[in-house]
CSV table of C-alpha atoms in Angstrom, one decimal:
chain,number,residue,atom,x,y,z
A,68,MET,CA,8.6,61.0,38.6
A,69,THR,CA,9.7,61.8,35.0
A,70,ALA,CA,10.5,65.0,33.3
A,71,ASP,CA,7.6,64.7,31.1
A,72,ALA,CA,5.4,64.3,34.2
A,73,ILE,CA,6.8,67.4,35.8
A,74,ALA,CA,6.4,69.3,32.5
A,75,GLU,CA,2.8,68.3,32.3
A,76,GLN,CA,2.1,69.5,35.7
A,77,VAL,CA,3.8,72.8,35.3
A,78,HIS,CA,2.1,73.3,32.0
A,79,ALA,CA,-1.3,72.7,34.0
A,80,LEU,CA,-0.5,75.4,36.4
A,81,LEU,CA,0.7,78.0,34.1
A,82,PRO,CA,-2.2,80.6,33.7
A,83,GLN,CA,-1.7,81.0,30.0
A,84,TYR,CA,-2.1,77.3,29.4
A,85,GLY,CA,-3.6,75.7,32.3
A,86,ASN,CA,-6.9,75.6,34.3
A,87,ALA,CA,-8.2,79.0,35.1
A,88,ALA,CA,-9.5,77.6,38.2
A,89,TYR,CA,-6.0,77.6,39.8
A,90,ARG,CA,-5.5,81.3,38.7
A,91,ASP,CA,-8.8,82.2,40.3
A,92,ALA,CA,-8.3,80.4,43.6
A,93,ALA,CA,-4.9,81.9,44.2
A,94,ARG,CA,-6.4,85.3,43.5
A,95,GLU,CA,-8.9,84.8,46.1
A,96,ILE,CA,-6.5,83.5,48.5
A,97,ALA,CA,-4.3,86.8,48.0
A,98,GLU,CA,-7.3,88.9,48.5
A,99,GLU,CA,-8.0,87.3,51.7
A,100,ILE,CA,-4.5,87.6,52.9
A,101,CYS,CA,-4.7,91.3,52.1
A,102,ARG,CA,-7.7,91.5,54.3
A,103,MET,CA,-6.0,90.2,57.3
A,104,PRO,CA,-4.7,92.5,59.9
A,105,SER,CA,-0.9,93.1,59.9
A,106,PRO,CA,1.2,91.4,62.4
A,107,ALA,CA,1.7,94.9,64.1
A,108,GLU,CA,-2.0,95.4,64.5
A,109,VAL,CA,-2.4,91.8,65.9
A,110,ALA,CA,0.4,92.5,68.4
A,111,ARG,CA,-1.1,95.8,69.4
A,112,ARG,CA,-4.5,94.0,70.2
A,113,LEU,CA,-3.0,90.9,72.0
A,114,PRO,CA,-3.9,92.5,75.5
A,115,GLU,CA,-7.4,93.0,74.5
A,116,TYR,CA,-7.7,89.4,73.4
A,117,ALA,CA,-6.2,88.2,76.5
A,118,GLU,CA,-8.6,90.1,78.7
A,119,THR,CA,-11.8,88.5,76.8
A,120,ALA,CA,-10.3,85.1,76.9
A,121,VAL,CA,-12.3,82.4,78.5
């Protein structure tokens, strides 16, 4: 791996220069993570999950 190859890949990922699809995909993932319950909420509901387990 050369410095030029690394620079080319970094350049492709930077939103102001690269492919907007990377930025859009990252935004979608961030929004999905924001919709997930917090660890505290999951821990609170663990007994409920255990009761309904098959």
